[in-house]
Coordinates of C-alpha atoms and ligand atoms in Angstrom, one line a residue:
M1 CA 0.0 0.0 0.0
K2 CA 1.3 3.5 -0.9
K3 CA 1.9 5.7 2.1
I4 CA 0.7 9.3 2.2
R5 CA 3.8 11.4 2.4
V6 CA 3.0 14.4 4.6
L7 CA 5.4 17.2 4.7
S8 CA 5.0 19.5 7.8
I9 CA 6.6 22.9 7.4
F10 CA 7.0 25.4 10.3
G11 CA 9.4 28.0 11.4
T12 CA 8.5 29.9 14.6
R13 CA 8.1 29.0 18.2
P14 CA 4.2 29.0 18.3
E15 CA 3.9 26.9 15.2
A16 CA 6.5 24.4 16.6
I17 CA 4.6 24.1 19.9
K18 CA 1.4 23.4 18.1
M19 CA 2.8 21.1 15.3
C20 CA 5.1 18.9 17.4
P21 CA 2.2 17.0 19.1
L22 CA 0.8 16.5 15.6
I23 CA 4.1 15.2 14.2
K24 CA 4.3 12.7 17.1
E25 CA 0.8 11.5 16.2
L26 CA 1.7 11.3 12.4
N27 CA 4.6 9.1 13.3
K28 CA 2.3 6.5 14.9
Y29 CA 0.5 5.5 11.7
D30 CA 1.8 3.0 9.1
K31 CA -0.3 4.7 6.4
I32 CA 1.7 7.9 6.7
E33 CA 5.2 8.8 6.0
S34 CA 6.0 12.0 7.9
V35 CA 8.7 14.4 6.8
V36 CA 9.5 17.6 8.7
C37 CA 11.0 20.8 7.3
V38 CA 11.7 23.9 9.5
T39 CA 12.4 27.2 7.8
G40 CA 14.3 28.5 10.8
Q41 CA 12.3 31.8 10.6
H42 CA 13.1 31.7 14.3
R43 CA 16.3 30.1 15.4
Q44 CA 16.9 29.9 19.2
M45 CA 13.2 30.0 20.1
L46 CA 12.4 27.3 17.6
D47 CA 15.3 25.1 18.7
Q48 CA 14.1 25.3 22.3
V49 CA 10.8 23.7 21.2
L50 CA 12.4 21.0 19.0
M51 CA 14.6 20.0 21.8
N52 CA 11.7 19.8 24.3
F53 CA 9.7 17.5 22.0
E54 CA 12.8 15.6 20.8
I55 CA 12.0 16.3 17.2
M56 CA 14.8 16.3 14.7
P57 CA 13.7 17.9 11.4
D58 CA 14.6 16.2 8.2
Y59 CA 15.3 19.5 6.6
D60 CA 16.4 22.8 8.2
L61 CA 16.5 25.9 5.9
N62 CA 18.1 27.9 8.7
L63 CA 16.9 31.3 7.2
M64 CA 16.6 33.6 10.2
K65 CA 18.4 37.0 9.9
E66 CA 18.8 39.6 12.6
Q67 CA 15.8 42.0 12.3
Q68 CA 14.6 40.3 9.1
S69 CA 12.0 42.1 7.0
L70 CA 8.8 40.5 5.9
T71 CA 9.9 40.7 2.3
S72 CA 13.3 39.1 2.8
I73 CA 12.1 36.2 4.9
T74 CA 9.2 35.6 2.4
A75 CA 11.5 35.6 -0.6
S76 CA 14.0 33.3 0.9
I77 CA 11.4 30.7 2.0
L78 CA 9.8 30.8 -1.5
L79 CA 13.1 30.2 -3.2
E80 CA 14.3 27.4 -0.9
L81 CA 11.0 25.5 -1.0
E82 CA 10.9 25.7 -4.8
K83 CA 14.1 23.6 -4.7
L84 CA 13.1 21.3 -1.9
F85 CA 9.6 20.2 -3.0
P86 CA 10.7 18.1 -6.1
E87 CA 13.2 16.3 -3.9
I88 CA 10.6 15.4 -1.3
N89 CA 7.6 15.0 -3.6
P90 CA 5.0 15.3 -0.8
D91 CA 1.3 14.2 -1.2
L92 CA 0.3 16.9 1.3
V93 CA 2.0 19.9 2.8
L94 CA 0.8 20.8 6.3
V95 CA 1.2 24.4 7.6
H96 CA 0.0 26.0 10.8
G97 CA -1.7 29.2 11.7
D98 CA -0.7 32.6 10.3
T99 CA 3.1 33.3 10.2
T100 CA 5.2 34.2 7.2
T101 CA 6.5 30.7 7.1
S102 CA 3.0 29.3 7.0
A103 CA 1.6 31.6 4.2
T104 CA 4.8 31.3 2.1
A105 CA 5.0 27.6 2.4
A106 CA 1.4 27.3 1.3
L107 CA 2.1 29.6 -1.7
A108 CA 5.2 27.6 -2.6
A109 CA 3.2 24.4 -2.5
Y110 CA 0.5 25.9 -4.6
Y111 CA 3.0 26.9 -7.3
Q112 CA 3.9 23.2 -7.6
Q113 CA 0.2 22.1 -7.3
I114 CA 0.8 20.2 -4.1
P115 CA -2.3 20.1 -1.8
V116 CA -2.1 22.0 1.5
G117 CA -3.7 21.2 4.9
H118 CA -4.2 24.1 7.2
V119 CA -3.9 23.5 10.9
E120 CA -5.6 26.1 13.1
A121 CA -7.7 27.3 10.2
G122 CA -10.5 29.9 10.2
L123 CA -9.3 32.5 12.8
R124 CA -10.2 36.0 11.8
T125 CA -10.3 39.6 13.2
H126 CA -11.5 41.0 9.9
N127 CA -8.8 43.7 10.1
I128 CA -5.9 43.1 7.8
Y129 CA -3.7 45.4 9.8
S130 CA -4.3 43.7 13.1
P131 CA -2.7 41.3 13.7
F132 CA -0.3 42.4 11.0
P133 CA 0.6 40.5 8.8
E134 CA -1.0 37.5 10.3
E135 CA -4.6 38.3 9.3
M136 CA -3.7 38.4 5.6
N137 CA -1.4 35.4 6.0
R138 CA -4.3 33.2 7.2
K139 CA -6.7 34.5 4.5
I140 CA -4.1 33.6 1.8
I141 CA -3.7 30.1 3.3
S142 CA -7.5 29.7 3.3
Q143 CA -7.6 30.4 -0.5
I144 CA -5.0 27.8 -1.1
A145 CA -5.7 25.0 1.3
E146 CA -7.6 21.8 0.5
L147 CA -8.0 20.6 4.1
F148 CA -9.0 22.8 7.0
F149 CA -8.5 21.9 10.6
C150 CA -10.4 24.4 12.7
P151 CA -10.0 24.5 16.5
T152 CA -13.6 25.6 17.1
E153 CA -17.1 25.8 15.5
S154 CA -16.8 29.6 15.2
N155 CA -13.6 29.2 13.1
K156 CA -15.6 27.0 10.8
K157 CA -18.3 29.6 10.5
N158 CA -15.6 32.2 9.5
L159 CA -14.6 30.0 6.6
E160 CA -18.2 29.4 5.6
R161 CA -18.7 33.2 5.4
E162 CA -15.9 33.2 2.8
N163 CA -17.7 30.4 0.9
I164 CA -15.4 27.7 2.0
Y165 CA -17.4 24.6 2.8
K166 CA -15.4 21.5 1.8
N167 CA -13.1 19.4 4.0
I168 CA -13.5 21.4 7.2
Y169 CA -12.9 19.5 10.4
I170 CA -13.4 20.8 13.9
T171 CA -10.6 19.3 15.9
G172 CA -9.8 21.5 18.9
N173 CA -6.5 23.2 19.2
T174 CA -3.3 21.1 19.2
V175 CA -1.8 23.4 21.9
I176 CA -4.0 21.5 24.3
D177 CA -2.4 18.2 23.1
A178 CA 1.0 19.8 23.9
F179 CA 0.2 19.9 27.6
K180 CA 0.4 16.1 27.8
Y181 CA 4.1 16.4 27.1
T182 CA 4.9 19.5 29.1
V183 CA 2.9 19.8 32.2
K184 CA 4.0 17.8 35.2
K185 CA 3.2 17.6 38.9
Q186 CA 6.1 18.5 41.2
Y187 CA 7.8 20.2 38.2
K188 CA 11.2 21.7 38.9
F189 CA 12.1 24.8 36.7
K190 CA 15.1 24.4 34.5
N191 CA 15.6 28.2 34.1
E192 CA 17.9 29.5 36.9
S193 CA 16.1 32.9 37.1
L194 CA 12.8 31.2 37.6
R195 CA 14.1 29.0 40.3
K196 CA 15.0 32.1 42.3
I197 CA 11.6 33.7 42.2
E198 CA 9.5 33.4 45.4
F199 CA 6.0 32.2 44.6
D200 CA 4.7 31.6 48.1
G201 CA 2.8 34.6 49.4
F202 CA 2.7 36.4 46.1
R203 CA 0.3 36.6 43.2
V204 CA 2.3 36.1 40.0
I205 CA 1.4 37.8 36.7
L206 CA 2.8 36.1 33.7
M207 CA 3.3 38.8 31.0
T208 CA 4.4 38.5 27.3
A209 CA 4.2 41.0 24.4
H210 CA 5.7 40.8 21.0
R211 CA 3.2 41.7 18.3
R212 CA 4.4 43.8 15.4
E213 CA 1.4 46.2 15.7
N214 CA 2.2 46.8 19.4
V215 CA 5.9 47.6 18.8
G216 CA 6.5 51.3 19.8
K217 CA 3.9 53.3 21.7
P218 CA 1.4 50.5 22.5
L219 CA 4.2 48.4 24.0
E220 CA 5.4 51.4 26.0
N221 CA 1.9 51.9 27.4
I222 CA 1.6 48.2 28.3
C223 CA 4.9 48.3 30.2
R224 CA 4.0 51.5 32.1
A225 CA 0.7 50.0 33.1
A226 CA 2.5 46.9 34.4
K227 CA 4.9 49.0 36.4
R228 CA 2.1 50.9 38.0
I229 CA 0.4 47.6 39.0
V230 CA 3.5 46.3 40.7
D231 CA 4.3 49.6 42.4
E232 CA 0.8 49.7 43.9
N233 CA 0.5 46.0 44.9
Q234 CA 3.1 44.6 47.2
D235 CA 1.9 41.0 46.7
I236 CA 2.3 41.1 42.9
Q237 CA 5.3 39.8 41.0
I238 CA 5.5 40.0 37.2
I239 CA 7.4 37.3 35.3
C240 CA 8.1 38.5 31.8
P241 CA 10.0 36.2 29.4
V242 CA 11.2 38.7 26.8
H243 CA 10.9 37.8 23.1
L244 CA 14.2 37.9 21.1
N245 CA 12.9 40.5 18.6
P246 CA 15.3 43.5 19.3
S247 CA 12.6 46.1 18.8
V248 CA 10.5 44.4 21.5
R249 CA 13.4 43.8 23.8
D250 CA 14.6 47.4 23.7
T251 CA 11.2 48.8 24.8
I252 CA 10.5 46.3 27.5
V253 CA 14.0 46.5 29.0
S254 CA 14.1 50.4 28.9
I255 CA 10.9 50.6 31.0
L256 CA 10.9 47.6 33.2
E257 CA 14.5 46.7 33.9
N258 CA 15.7 46.8 37.5
Q259 CA 12.2 47.2 38.9
E260 CA 11.5 45.4 42.2
R261 CA 9.2 42.3 41.7
I262 CA 9.4 42.5 37.9
H263 CA 11.5 39.7 36.5
L264 CA 12.6 40.2 32.9
I265 CA 13.9 36.8 31.8
E266 CA 15.1 35.1 28.6
P267 CA 12.5 33.2 26.5
L268 CA 11.6 30.1 28.5
D269 CA 11.5 26.6 27.0
V270 CA 8.0 25.4 26.7
D271 CA 8.2 23.0 29.6
D272 CA 9.1 25.8 32.0
M273 CA 6.6 28.1 30.3
H274 CA 3.6 25.8 30.7
N275 CA 4.5 25.0 34.2
V276 CA 5.0 28.6 35.3
M277 CA 1.7 29.3 33.7
A278 CA 0.1 26.6 35.8
R279 CA 1.3 28.5 38.9
S280 CA 0.4 32.0 37.8
Y281 CA -2.5 34.1 39.1
L282 CA -3.1 36.2 35.9
I283 CA -1.8 36.4 32.4
M284 CA -1.3 39.7 30.5
T285 CA -0.4 39.0 26.9
D286 CA -0.7 40.0 23.3
S287 CA 0.2 36.4 22.3
G288 CA -2.2 34.2 20.4
G289 CA -1.0 31.0 22.1
L290 CA -1.3 32.3 25.6
Q291 CA -4.9 33.2 25.1
E292 CA -5.6 29.6 24.4
E293 CA -3.4 28.2 27.1
G294 CA -4.6 30.3 30.0
P295 CA -8.2 28.9 29.9
Y296 CA -6.9 25.4 30.2
F297 CA -5.3 26.2 33.5
G298 CA -8.2 28.4 34.7
I299 CA -6.0 31.5 34.6
P300 CA -7.7 34.7 33.5
V301 CA -6.1 36.4 30.5
V302 CA -6.0 40.1 29.9
V303 CA -5.5 40.5 26.2
L304 CA -3.2 43.4 25.3
R305 CA -4.6 44.1 21.9
T306 CA -7.5 46.1 20.4
E307 CA -9.1 43.0 18.8
T308 CA -8.7 39.3 18.9
E309 CA -9.4 36.3 16.7
R310 CA -9.8 34.2 19.8
L311 CA -13.4 35.3 20.5
E312 CA -14.3 32.0 22.0
A313 CA -12.1 32.8 25.0
I314 CA -13.8 36.2 25.5
E315 CA -17.3 34.6 25.1
A316 CA -16.4 31.8 27.5
G317 CA -15.5 34.5 29.9
T318 CA -11.8 33.4 30.4
A319 CA -10.3 36.3 28.6
K320 CA -10.9 40.1 28.5
L321 CA -9.8 42.5 25.8
A322 CA -7.9 45.4 27.4
G323 CA -6.8 47.4 24.4
V324 CA -3.3 49.0 24.4
C325 CA -3.8 52.3 26.3
E326 CA -1.9 52.6 29.6
E327 CA -5.0 53.6 31.6
A328 CA -7.2 50.9 30.1
V329 CA -4.7 48.1 30.7
Y330 CA -4.0 49.4 34.2
S331 CA -7.6 49.6 35.2
M332 CA -8.6 46.2 33.9
V333 CA -5.8 44.4 35.7
R334 CA -6.3 46.5 38.9
Q335 CA -10.0 45.6 38.9
L336 CA -9.3 41.8 38.5
L337 CA -6.8 42.0 41.3
N338 CA -9.2 43.7 43.6
N339 CA -12.5 42.0 42.7
R340 CA -12.3 38.4 43.9
K341 CA -15.8 37.6 42.5
E342 CA -15.0 38.8 39.0
Y343 CA -11.6 37.0 39.2
R344 CA -13.2 33.7 40.2
K345 CA -15.8 33.9 37.5
M346 CA -13.1 34.2 34.9
A347 CA -11.0 31.5 36.5
Q348 CA -13.9 29.0 36.5
A349 CA -15.0 29.5 32.9
V350 CA -14.7 26.5 30.6
N351 CA -11.7 26.0 28.2
P352 CA -13.2 26.3 24.7
Y353 CA -10.1 24.8 22.9
G354 CA -10.8 21.1 23.0
D355 CA -10.0 17.9 24.8
G356 CA -6.3 17.4 23.9
H357 CA -7.1 15.0 21.0
A358 CA -6.9 17.4 18.1
S359 CA -3.8 15.7 16.6
K360 CA -5.5 12.4 16.4
K361 CA -8.6 13.9 14.7
I362 CA -6.3 15.7 12.2
V363 CA -4.4 12.5 11.3
E364 CA -7.6 10.5 10.9
A365 CA -8.9 13.1 8.5
I366 CA -5.7 13.1 6.5
I367 CA -5.9 9.3 6.2
K368 CA -9.5 9.4 5.1
W369 CA -8.6 12.1 2.5
G370 CA -5.6 10.1 1.4
Q371 CA -7.6 7.0 0.5
V372 CA -8.7 8.7 -2.8
L373 CA -5.1 9.5 -3.8
Ligands
UD1_401 C1 6.8 35.9 14.3 C2 5.5 35.8 13.5 C3 4.3 36.1 14.5 C4 4.4 35.2 15.7 C5 5.7 35.3 16.3 C6 5.8 34.3 17.5 C7 5.5 36.6 11.2 C8 5.4 37.7 10.3 N1 5.5 36.9 12.5 O1 7.0 37.2 14.7 O2 3.1 35.8 13.8 O3 3.4 35.5 16.6 O4 6.7 35.0 15.4 O5 6.9 34.6 18.3 O6 5.7 35.5 10.8 N2 14.6 36.6 16.8 C9 15.8 36.0 17.2 N3 15.7 34.7 17.6 C10 14.6 33.9 17.6 C11 13.4 34.6 17.1 C12 13.5 35.9 16.7 O7 16.8 36.6 17.3 O8 14.6 32.8 17.9 C13 14.7 38.0 16.3 C14 15.5 38.2 15.0 O9 16.2 39.4 15.0 C15 14.3 38.3 14.0 C16 13.3 39.0 14.8 O10 13.4 38.5 16.1 O11 14.7 38.9 12.8 C17 11.9 38.9 14.3 O12 11.5 37.6 14.0 P1 10.2 37.3 13.0 O13 10.0 35.9 13.0 O14 10.5 38.0 11.7 O15 9.0 38.1 13.7 P2 8.3 37.8 15.1 O16 8.0 39.2 15.6 O17 9.1 36.9 16.0
UDP402 N1 6.1 30.5 25.1 C1 7.3 29.8 25.5 N2 8.3 30.5 26.1 C2 8.2 31.9 26.3 C3 7.0 32.6 25.8 C4 6.0 31.8 25.2 O1 7.4 28.6 25.4 O2 9.1 32.5 26.9 C5 5.1 29.7 24.4 C6 3.7 29.9 24.9 O3 3.4 29.1 26.0 C7 2.9 29.6 23.7 C8 3.7 30.1 22.6 O4 5.0 30.1 23.1 O5 2.7 28.2 23.6 C9 3.3 31.4 22.1 O6 4.2 31.9 21.2 P1 4.3 33.5 20.9 O7 3.7 34.3 22.0 O8 5.7 33.7 20.5 O9 3.5 33.6 19.5 P2 1.9 33.7 19.2 O10 1.2 32.6 19.9 O11 1.5 35.1 19.6 O12 1.9 33.6 17.7

């Protein structure tokens, strides 16, 4: 019997965290031959994830450049994949989400008429400049893809509004599958700085911010709000693993460095990250992934953006949209810290992102699709 050759392509930290559980699942099936290619759009932050999940890519394009532009990373991925596809000759290319790697890999596959499966399909803000360029990236992938793996029902509805009806599967989000590998009872942090932080007697806020549209003034506002929260609440500590993008680092460091009870640390590997999340009181973030992860742990999420494609979390009551003005962020966090009833309501809301079996559902759909090859 001919195997279905599935080529998974990813390049950044969040794609890797959400694709690794799926790759482990693909490896379990005789009917599938799984091949992994990383673009290296991220280097250190991608390698951290690959090490955690013990996944060794078959191909590594190693493309990251310091402060790369969208155009340069897009052009290099297109050119490299043009050469690689004939060598691998995949039956299906799998991409994830909305990064430059994902959209470009889908486009490169289309140019060689290779079918594309889209994991985490159907997310939309309906604003092509927020998140930028991710909203356009995922719209492009939707036009190209043949198989759509949607985390939730509302993602499916978004696709239907764009007249996409075929081969849509609601699977949950593979990030929930990842917890099976990362979250452990009695976990001991690997990161030295984390080990030194006192958790007992404190409420810990886990904060991350990195989005392109927040770089500059919005990120400054967010940092100032965070500083005020810590200054006014002696029982609050903020742990902020700082993204390696230099534009992000410069702002965060310039405002929050050397502040008592604010811990600026290097990007955490995903084991440490998920386990520190499990012990946090509140999350402040502009990250997509953290908006999905917080609800799993029952940790309220304050979203540091003006809109979100993860409306399920808002509707379920586990996340609130704060915007990016200093006063709005400050007031929302302050209110959650002071109002126990409101906090508990958010903490008890139900996780809308699935039961941790998304990868299995995706592989089963691929096998069914592959029968007609
Ligand atoms: C990218 C994705 C974004 C995703 C984010 C996750 C695009 C356009 N953006 O944004 O959707 O939310 O990843 O983190 O695809 N850098 C390093 N080492 C690393 C990673 C980044 O040094 O391991 C630095 C480099 O200078 C690099 C810069 O960060 O040029 C920006 O990286 P890039 O992937 O272009 O954008 P992100 O903002 O990380
Ligand atoms: N994450 C991590 N270490 C960190 C910060 C984040 O492992 O220091 C994980 C986080 O738990 C989530 C993913 O990275 O699974 C989110 O990635 P990121 O915020 O970079 O991108 P986004 O989700 O916004 O695309």
